Amino acid sequence: MPQANVQQSPLAAPGRIALRSGGVDAQALRPGSRVGLLGGSFDPPHAGHLHLSREALKRFGLDRVVWLVSPGNPLKPNPPAPLAERIAAARALVDDPRITISDFEARSGTRYTAETLIALRQSFPNVRFTWLMGADNLAQFHRWENWQGILETVPVGVLARPGLRTAALFSPAARIYRAARIPAHASQSLGRTRAPGWCFVNIPMMNVSSSAIRAAGHWATGRKT
């Protein structure tokens, strides 16, 4: 697995994420703490992200969830809104001190999730990370760069919304790693599980999405700094 080049910065200093969580200074990521990672463009962040994070905290026995707001690719036809604006919108939305907003990927210079996980584990070697995703991501997880490396690095928590269960559970990733699946009734153990290990849980989902918000004209995207 390729090693990411981790820049030394306040964010990457061992034991601390130097951003703010819900308007309050982020606490140190204590050794042994169980931390869920929710990655995405958050273009824009919305109540569904907040709901999913709270469910993950409850269902997977986590101490904290970190939103990894991705820089985005400015070369794409429709790039996301500037990172600073998405970070600011996320901070304004989050009212739970257990949820931290992070631009770690931009600071560390990583491009793919597998690289980001290597950089995080180098920066916080004693934190127990869990990757979080929706069932729609599990359905196409086998298309991700070094997806098997991700599953072999950290446990994965999958939160399902109605209508996507079958496609996700019959996906190549789910079939290949069938033996590593943790039953939903034991989901609280996921944060303490060694990789590979993954758990699939059903949760009530809010009828909101970033794409719908953009389509309704409530969020301007595609702007460049």
mmCIF file of C-alpha atoms in Angstrom:
data_model
loop_
_atom_site.group_PDB
_atom_site.id
_atom_site.type_symbol
_atom_site.label_atom_id
_atom_site.label_comp_id
_atom_site.label_asym_id
_atom_site.label_seq_id
_atom_site.Cartn_x
_atom_site.Cartn_y
_atom_site.Cartn_z
ATOM 1 C CA MET A 1 0.000 0.000 0.000
ATOM 2 C CA PRO A 2 1.523 3.380 -0.939
ATOM 3 C CA GLN A 3 2.528 5.628 1.919
ATOM 4 C CA ALA A 4 0.992 9.093 1.998
ATOM 5 C CA ASN A 5 3.221 12.085 2.482
ATOM 6 C CA VAL A 6 1.990 13.673 5.719
ATOM 7 C CA GLN A 7 2.751 17.344 6.130
ATOM 8 C CA GLN A 8 3.537 18.593 9.608
ATOM 9 C CA SER A 9 0.818 21.017 10.630
ATOM 10 C CA PRO A 10 -1.285 21.777 13.714
ATOM 11 C CA LEU A 11 -3.901 19.395 12.320
ATOM 12 C CA ALA A 12 -1.432 16.566 11.854
ATOM 13 C CA ALA A 13 0.239 17.003 15.243
ATOM 14 C CA PRO A 14 -0.047 13.705 17.133
ATOM 15 C CA GLY A 15 -3.130 13.496 19.323
ATOM 16 C CA ARG A 16 -5.070 16.540 18.213
ATOM 17 C CA ILE A 17 -7.275 17.814 15.421
ATOM 18 C CA ALA A 18 -6.872 21.590 15.418
ATOM 19 C CA LEU A 19 -10.297 22.544 14.157
ATOM 20 C CA ARG A 20 -13.575 23.369 15.824
ATOM 21 C CA SER A 21 -16.511 21.109 16.570
ATOM 22 C CA GLY A 22 -19.965 22.654 16.775
ATOM 23 C CA GLY A 23 -18.467 26.042 17.682
ATOM 24 C CA VAL A 24 -16.345 24.524 20.495
ATOM 25 C CA ASP A 25 -12.613 23.772 20.314
ATOM 26 C CA ALA A 26 -12.154 20.127 19.307
ATOM 27 C CA GLN A 27 -10.980 17.838 22.092
ATOM 28 C CA ALA A 28 -7.819 15.803 21.773
ATOM 29 C CA LEU A 29 -8.290 12.453 20.086
ATOM 30 C CA ARG A 30 -7.332 10.433 23.119
ATOM 31 C CA PRO A 31 -5.315 7.223 22.760
ATOM 32 C CA GLY A 32 -7.725 4.322 22.625
ATOM 33 C CA SER A 33 -10.707 6.460 21.652
ATOM 34 C CA ARG A 34 -13.087 5.094 19.013
ATOM 35 C CA VAL A 35 -13.496 7.575 16.167
ATOM 36 C CA GLY A 36 -15.757 7.279 13.132
ATOM 37 C CA LEU A 37 -14.672 8.908 9.867
ATOM 38 C CA LEU A 38 -17.312 10.261 7.492
ATOM 39 C CA GLY A 39 -15.788 11.439 4.223
ATOM 40 C CA GLY A 40 -17.344 13.415 1.415
ATOM 41 C CA SER A 41 -17.611 16.731 -0.363
ATOM 42 C CA PHE A 42 -20.383 18.004 1.958
ATOM 43 C CA ASP A 43 -21.560 20.207 -0.898
ATOM 44 C CA PRO A 44 -23.518 21.301 1.074
ATOM 45 C CA PRO A 45 -23.549 19.690 4.506
ATOM 46 C CA HIS A 46 -27.095 19.032 5.720
ATOM 47 C CA ALA A 47 -29.238 17.530 8.473
ATOM 48 C CA GLY A 48 -28.911 14.066 6.928
ATOM 49 C CA HIS A 49 -25.151 14.082 7.560
ATOM 50 C CA LEU A 50 -25.796 15.086 11.159
ATOM 51 C CA HIS A 51 -28.433 12.382 11.610
ATOM 52 C CA LEU A 52 -26.180 9.684 10.135
ATOM 53 C CA SER A 53 -23.315 10.744 12.401
ATOM 54 C CA ARG A 54 -25.443 10.569 15.542
ATOM 55 C CA GLU A 55 -26.741 7.154 14.553
ATOM 56 C CA ALA A 56 -23.177 5.966 13.957
ATOM 57 C CA LEU A 57 -22.115 7.194 17.399
ATOM 58 C CA LYS A 58 -24.972 5.265 18.966
ATOM 59 C CA ARG A 59 -24.956 2.093 16.870
ATOM 60 C CA PHE A 60 -21.203 1.485 16.561
ATOM 61 C CA GLY A 61 -20.086 2.427 20.061
ATOM 62 C CA LEU A 62 -18.034 5.428 18.926
ATOM 63 C CA ASP A 63 -16.700 8.294 21.037
ATOM 64 C CA ARG A 64 -16.510 10.814 18.202
ATOM 65 C CA VAL A 65 -17.206 11.262 14.492
ATOM 66 C CA VAL A 66 -14.928 13.332 12.259
ATOM 67 C CA TRP A 67 -16.281 14.775 9.028
ATOM 68 C CA LEU A 68 -13.462 14.636 6.471
ATOM 69 C CA VAL A 69 -14.481 17.404 4.079
ATOM 70 C CA SER A 70 -12.692 16.654 0.815
ATOM 71 C CA PRO A 71 -10.958 19.423 -1.156
ATOM 72 C CA GLY A 72 -12.630 18.369 -4.405
ATOM 73 C CA ASN A 73 -11.071 18.352 -7.837
ATOM 74 C CA PRO A 74 -11.067 21.817 -9.502
ATOM 75 C CA LEU A 75 -10.417 20.171 -12.896
ATOM 76 C CA LYS A 76 -13.821 18.475 -12.882
ATOM 77 C CA PRO A 77 -16.614 20.136 -14.913
ATOM 78 C CA ASN A 78 -18.677 20.774 -11.770
ATOM 79 C CA PRO A 79 -16.329 21.264 -8.836
ATOM 80 C CA PRO A 80 -17.804 21.730 -5.367
ATOM 81 C CA ALA A 81 -18.037 25.077 -3.621
ATOM 82 C CA PRO A 82 -14.743 26.311 -2.133
ATOM 83 C CA LEU A 83 -13.512 24.197 0.744
ATOM 84 C CA ALA A 84 -13.544 27.100 3.212
ATOM 85 C CA GLU A 85 -17.245 27.715 2.531
ATOM 86 C CA ARG A 86 -18.151 24.044 2.983
ATOM 87 C CA ILE A 87 -16.152 23.894 6.220
ATOM 88 C CA ALA A 88 -17.890 27.033 7.485
ATOM 89 C CA ALA A 89 -21.326 25.658 6.566
ATOM 90 C CA ALA A 90 -20.571 22.400 8.374
ATOM 91 C CA ARG A 91 -19.448 24.244 11.508
ATOM 92 C CA ALA A 92 -22.604 26.332 11.450
ATOM 93 C CA LEU A 93 -24.743 23.192 11.144
ATOM 94 C CA VAL A 94 -23.132 20.931 13.744
ATOM 95 C CA ASP A 95 -24.404 21.359 17.288
ATOM 96 C CA ASP A 96 -22.998 18.160 18.766
ATOM 97 C CA PRO A 97 -19.603 18.389 20.532
ATOM 98 C CA ARG A 98 -18.891 14.757 19.576
ATOM 99 C CA ILE A 99 -18.737 15.698 15.881
ATOM 100 C CA THR A 100 -15.593 17.384 14.539
ATOM 101 C CA ILE A 101 -15.195 19.138 11.184
ATOM 102 C CA SER A 102 -11.827 18.503 9.526
ATOM 103 C CA ASP A 103 -9.911 19.528 6.403
ATOM 104 C CA PHE A 104 -7.327 16.820 7.070
ATOM 105 C CA GLU A 105 -7.237 15.670 3.446
ATOM 106 C CA ALA A 106 -6.396 19.149 2.170
ATOM 107 C CA ARG A 107 -3.685 19.576 4.806
ATOM 108 C CA SER A 108 -2.125 16.143 4.325
ATOM 109 C CA GLY A 109 -2.323 16.232 0.522
ATOM 110 C CA THR A 110 -4.019 12.841 0.203
ATOM 111 C CA ARG A 111 -6.269 12.093 -2.748
ATOM 112 C CA TYR A 112 -7.832 8.694 -2.034
ATOM 113 C CA THR A 113 -9.491 7.302 1.090
ATOM 114 C CA ALA A 114 -6.864 4.563 1.430
ATOM 115 C CA GLU A 115 -4.115 7.214 1.467
ATOM 116 C CA THR A 116 -6.023 9.358 3.958
ATOM 117 C CA LEU A 117 -6.365 6.418 6.345
ATOM 118 C CA ILE A 118 -2.614 5.774 6.210
ATOM 119 C CA ALA A 119 -1.933 9.440 6.986
ATOM 120 C CA LEU A 120 -4.432 9.479 9.854
ATOM 121 C CA ARG A 121 -2.988 6.338 11.405
ATOM 122 C CA GLN A 122 0.496 7.818 11.151
ATOM 123 C CA SER A 123 -0.677 11.022 12.858
ATOM 124 C CA PHE A 124 -2.871 9.310 15.478
ATOM 125 C CA PRO A 125 -1.377 5.827 15.927
ATOM 126 C CA ASN A 126 -3.304 5.017 19.113
ATOM 127 C CA VAL A 127 -6.778 6.059 17.959
ATOM 128 C CA ARG A 128 -9.193 3.333 16.834
ATOM 129 C CA PHE A 129 -10.681 4.595 13.557
ATOM 130 C CA THR A 130 -13.820 3.275 11.844
ATOM 131 C CA TRP A 131 -14.751 4.240 8.291
ATOM 132 C CA LEU A 132 -18.424 5.192 7.880
ATOM 133 C CA MET A 133 -20.448 4.991 4.673
ATOM 134 C CA GLY A 134 -23.966 4.676 3.348
ATOM 135 C CA ALA A 135 -25.278 1.513 1.738
ATOM 136 C CA ASP A 136 -25.091 3.194 -1.676
ATOM 137 C CA ASN A 137 -21.316 3.470 -1.255
ATOM 138 C CA LEU A 138 -20.993 -0.173 -0.265
ATOM 139 C CA ALA A 139 -22.806 -1.146 -3.478
ATOM 140 C CA GLN A 140 -19.997 0.370 -5.559
ATOM 141 C CA PHE A 141 -17.171 0.145 -3.023
ATOM 142 C CA HIS A 142 -15.256 -2.286 -5.255
ATOM 143 C CA ARG A 143 -14.672 0.613 -7.686
ATOM 144 C CA TRP A 144 -12.822 2.692 -5.090
ATOM 145 C CA GLU A 145 -9.053 3.020 -5.292
ATOM 146 C CA ASN A 146 -7.466 0.258 -3.165
ATOM 147 C CA TRP A 147 -10.823 -0.632 -1.585
ATOM 148 C CA GLN A 148 -9.473 -3.867 -0.146
ATOM 149 C CA GLY A 149 -6.697 -1.894 1.510
ATOM 150 C CA ILE A 150 -9.355 0.198 3.255
ATOM 151 C CA LEU A 151 -11.128 -2.889 4.602
ATOM 152 C CA GLU A 152 -7.835 -4.370 5.734
ATOM 153 C CA THR A 153 -6.867 -1.137 7.534
ATOM 154 C CA VAL A 154 -9.944 -0.136 9.566
ATOM 155 C CA PRO A 155 -13.367 -1.587 10.395
ATOM 156 C CA VAL A 156 -16.209 -0.217 8.254
ATOM 157 C CA GLY A 157 -19.661 0.793 9.450
ATOM 158 C CA VAL A 158 -22.431 0.821 6.827
ATOM 159 C CA LEU A 159 -25.635 2.740 7.529
ATOM 160 C CA ALA A 160 -28.471 1.748 5.231
ATOM 161 C CA ARG A 161 -31.333 3.822 3.962
ATOM 162 C CA PRO A 162 -34.520 2.221 2.600
ATOM 163 C CA GLY A 163 -34.314 0.617 -0.838
ATOM 164 C CA LEU A 164 -30.560 0.059 -1.029
ATOM 165 C CA ARG A 165 -30.134 -2.979 1.216
ATOM 166 C CA THR A 166 -30.177 -5.674 -1.510
ATOM 167 C CA ALA A 167 -27.707 -4.003 -3.874
ATOM 168 C CA ALA A 168 -25.303 -3.318 -1.023
ATOM 169 C CA LEU A 169 -25.402 -6.770 0.559
ATOM 170 C CA PHE A 170 -24.910 -8.521 -2.790
ATOM 171 C CA SER A 171 -22.103 -6.200 -3.896
ATOM 172 C CA PRO A 172 -18.645 -7.619 -4.680
ATOM 173 C CA ALA A 173 -17.176 -6.116 -1.508
ATOM 174 C CA ALA A 174 -19.887 -7.625 0.701
ATOM 175 C CA ARG A 175 -19.529 -11.042 -0.916
ATOM 176 C CA ILE A 176 -15.728 -11.128 -0.821
ATOM 177 C CA TYR A 177 -15.649 -10.051 2.837
ATOM 178 C CA ARG A 178 -18.723 -12.018 3.929
ATOM 179 C CA ALA A 179 -16.789 -13.808 6.667
ATOM 180 C CA ALA A 180 -15.721 -10.483 8.208
ATOM 181 C CA ARG A 181 -19.270 -9.193 8.644
ATOM 182 C CA ILE A 182 -20.382 -8.409 12.200
ATOM 183 C CA PRO A 183 -24.107 -9.011 12.806
ATOM 184 C CA ALA A 184 -26.241 -5.939 13.437
ATOM 185 C CA HIS A 185 -27.117 -7.065 16.968
ATOM 186 C CA ALA A 186 -23.392 -6.847 17.812
ATOM 187 C CA SER A 187 -22.882 -3.450 16.132
ATOM 188 C CA GLN A 188 -21.683 -1.845 19.385
ATOM 189 C CA SER A 189 -18.485 -3.885 19.109
ATOM 190 C CA LEU A 190 -17.466 -2.436 15.730
ATOM 191 C CA GLY A 191 -15.415 0.425 17.159
ATOM 192 C CA ARG A 192 -13.277 -2.117 19.040
ATOM 193 C CA THR A 193 -12.945 -4.567 16.138
ATOM 194 C CA ARG A 194 -9.707 -5.285 14.322
ATOM 195 C CA ALA A 195 -9.785 -4.989 10.531
ATOM 196 C CA PRO A 196 -11.103 -6.543 8.468
ATOM 197 C CA GLY A 197 -14.529 -6.201 9.974
ATOM 198 C CA TRP A 198 -17.700 -4.506 8.822
ATOM 199 C CA CYS A 199 -21.232 -4.073 10.078
ATOM 200 C CA PHE A 200 -24.436 -3.248 8.207
ATOM 201 C CA VAL A 201 -27.257 -1.550 10.126
ATOM 202 C CA ASN A 202 -30.599 -0.107 9.101
ATOM 203 C CA ILE A 203 -31.417 3.352 10.403
ATOM 204 C CA PRO A 204 -34.260 5.814 9.832
ATOM 205 C CA MET A 205 -33.130 8.117 7.049
ATOM 206 C CA MET A 206 -34.039 11.737 6.467
ATOM 207 C CA ASN A 207 -35.359 12.697 3.056
ATOM 208 C CA VAL A 208 -32.632 15.205 2.262
ATOM 209 C CA SER A 209 -29.565 15.150 0.005
ATOM 210 C CA SER A 210 -26.871 17.542 -1.152
ATOM 211 C CA SER A 211 -27.873 17.051 -4.787
ATOM 212 C CA ALA A 212 -31.504 17.953 -4.058
ATOM 213 C CA ILE A 213 -30.418 21.080 -2.179
ATOM 214 C CA ARG A 214 -28.231 22.146 -5.100
ATOM 215 C CA ALA A 215 -30.979 21.380 -7.629
ATOM 216 C CA ALA A 216 -33.396 23.561 -5.667
ATOM 217 C CA GLY A 217 -30.958 26.452 -5.934
ATOM 218 C CA HIS A 218 -30.339 26.693 -2.196
ATOM 219 C CA TRP A 219 -26.573 26.199 -2.497
ATOM 220 C CA ALA A 220 -24.250 27.696 -5.090
ATOM 221 C CA THR A 221 -21.621 25.237 -6.284
ATOM 222 C CA GLY A 222 -19.008 25.040 -8.990
ATOM 223 C CA ARG A 223 -17.338 28.241 -7.844
ATOM 224 C CA LYS A 224 -13.571 28.571 -7.697
ATOM 225 C CA THR A 225 -11.433 30.455 -5.242
#
